[in-house]
């Protein structure tokens, strides 16, 4: 099977747009009121529109993939958060002074979730 230049160009443009969207979503915080967030939000919609206009199926597949990754990350954070809380409680029960540094590190990590 031979692929023509137009198909290769389209595939590379899809790859570029999805890569840009991934990078923009990394810095995007929904419902954040700073001006920077609105700029990122408008850039996300700009690249999503470009991807949709280029290939609606690729756009739909990207949205499904993005949603699945978001759900997987949320589940992972819940599991890790639960594990850290269990370890913190265990260390606290054994004697807080003995494990204070670890408990503090766990608290710091839990705050980042």
GROMACS .gro file of C-alpha atoms in nm:
model
  113
    1UNK     CA    1   0.000   0.000   0.000
    2UNK     CA    2   0.142   0.331  -0.105
    3UNK     CA    3   0.063   0.655   0.077
    4UNK     CA    4   0.059   0.979  -0.118
    5UNK     CA    5   0.207   1.310  -0.005
    6UNK     CA    6  -0.132   1.463   0.084
    7UNK     CA    7  -0.211   1.176   0.322
    8UNK     CA    8   0.130   1.200   0.489
    9UNK     CA    9   0.088   1.577   0.522
   10UNK     CA   10  -0.256   1.532   0.679
   11UNK     CA   11  -0.129   1.267   0.924
   12UNK     CA   12   0.162   1.488   1.028
   13UNK     CA   13  -0.067   1.786   1.077
   14UNK     CA   14  -0.297   1.572   1.295
   15UNK     CA   15   0.005   1.462   1.498
   16UNK     CA   16   0.120   1.823   1.538
   17UNK     CA   17  -0.225   1.948   1.645
   18UNK     CA   18  -0.276   1.669   1.898
   19UNK     CA   19   0.071   1.734   2.038
   20UNK     CA   20  -0.004   2.104   2.078
   21UNK     CA   21  -0.335   2.024   2.246
   22UNK     CA   22  -0.161   1.787   2.488
   23UNK     CA   23   0.088   2.059   2.581
   24UNK     CA   24  -0.186   2.320   2.626
   25UNK     CA   25  -0.396   2.088   2.841
   26UNK     CA   26  -0.096   2.030   3.070
   27UNK     CA   27  -0.104   2.396   3.170
   28UNK     CA   28  -0.481   2.434   3.166
   29UNK     CA   29  -0.668   2.469   3.494
   30UNK     CA   30  -1.047   2.482   3.442
   31UNK     CA   31  -1.239   2.760   3.619
   32UNK     CA   32  -0.921   2.954   3.691
   33UNK     CA   33  -0.988   3.329   3.663
   34UNK     CA   34  -0.646   3.464   3.564
   35UNK     CA   35  -0.598   3.619   3.219
   36UNK     CA   36  -0.337   3.358   3.129
   37UNK     CA   37  -0.592   3.081   3.163
   38UNK     CA   38  -0.834   3.250   2.923
   39UNK     CA   39  -0.551   3.277   2.671
   40UNK     CA   40  -0.475   2.906   2.706
   41UNK     CA   41  -0.846   2.826   2.686
   42UNK     CA   42  -0.883   3.020   2.360
   43UNK     CA   43  -0.571   2.853   2.219
   44UNK     CA   44  -0.712   2.512   2.307
   45UNK     CA   45  -1.035   2.587   2.124
   46UNK     CA   46  -0.835   2.723   1.828
   47UNK     CA   47  -0.637   2.399   1.793
   48UNK     CA   48  -0.947   2.185   1.853
   49UNK     CA   49  -1.127   2.374   1.575
   50UNK     CA   50  -0.831   2.321   1.341
   51UNK     CA   51  -0.822   1.949   1.421
   52UNK     CA   52  -1.198   1.917   1.373
   53UNK     CA   53  -1.183   2.099   1.038
   54UNK     CA   54  -0.891   1.884   0.925
   55UNK     CA   55  -1.044   1.550   1.024
   56UNK     CA   56  -1.358   1.511   1.239
   57UNK     CA   57  -1.278   1.146   1.314
   58UNK     CA   58  -0.928   1.232   1.440
   59UNK     CA   59  -1.084   1.507   1.654
   60UNK     CA   60  -1.335   1.263   1.804
   61UNK     CA   61  -1.064   1.003   1.871
   62UNK     CA   62  -0.847   1.268   2.038
   63UNK     CA   63  -1.135   1.377   2.264
   64UNK     CA   64  -1.205   1.014   2.364
   65UNK     CA   65  -0.834   0.957   2.436
   66UNK     CA   66  -0.810   1.279   2.638
   67UNK     CA   67  -1.118   1.187   2.843
   68UNK     CA   68  -0.983   0.837   2.912
   69UNK     CA   69  -0.647   0.975   3.024
   70UNK     CA   70  -0.821   1.226   3.252
   71UNK     CA   71  -1.030   0.950   3.412
   72UNK     CA   72  -0.725   0.724   3.455
   73UNK     CA   73  -0.526   1.004   3.621
   74UNK     CA   74  -0.814   1.080   3.858
   75UNK     CA   75  -0.841   0.712   3.960
   76UNK     CA   76  -0.465   0.692   4.009
   77UNK     CA   77  -0.460   1.005   4.226
   78UNK     CA   78  -0.738   0.861   4.441
   79UNK     CA   79  -0.552   0.532   4.487
   80UNK     CA   80  -0.220   0.700   4.565
   81UNK     CA   81  -0.392   0.951   4.797
   82UNK     CA   82  -0.562   0.668   4.985
   83UNK     CA   83  -0.236   0.477   5.014
   84UNK     CA   84  -0.050   0.782   5.142
   85UNK     CA   85  -0.321   0.852   5.397
   86UNK     CA   86  -0.304   0.492   5.520
   87UNK     CA   87   0.076   0.509   5.552
   88UNK     CA   88   0.053   0.846   5.729
   89UNK     CA   89  -0.202   0.709   5.976
   90UNK     CA   90   0.011   0.401   6.039
   91UNK     CA   91   0.324   0.609   6.100
   92UNK     CA   92   0.134   0.849   6.325
   93UNK     CA   93  -0.006   0.560   6.530
   94UNK     CA   94   0.345   0.416   6.576
   95UNK     CA   95   0.477   0.741   6.716
   96UNK     CA   96   0.469   1.077   6.548
   97UNK     CA   97   0.808   1.197   6.667
   98UNK     CA   98   0.980   0.893   6.526
   99UNK     CA   99   0.843   0.943   6.172
  100UNK     CA  100   0.769   1.316   6.160
  101UNK     CA  101   0.980   1.384   5.849
  102UNK     CA  102   0.803   1.115   5.649
  103UNK     CA  103   0.461   1.229   5.770
  104UNK     CA  104   0.546   1.587   5.667
  105UNK     CA  105   0.656   1.469   5.321
  106UNK     CA  106   0.334   1.273   5.283
  107UNK     CA  107   0.129   1.577   5.387
  108UNK     CA  108   0.312   1.789   5.130
  109UNK     CA  109   0.248   1.531   4.857
  110UNK     CA  110  -0.119   1.500   4.947
  111UNK     CA  111  -0.161   1.876   4.916
  112UNK     CA  112  -0.039   1.861   4.557
  113UNK     CA  113  -0.325   1.629   4.462
   0.00000   0.00000   0.00000
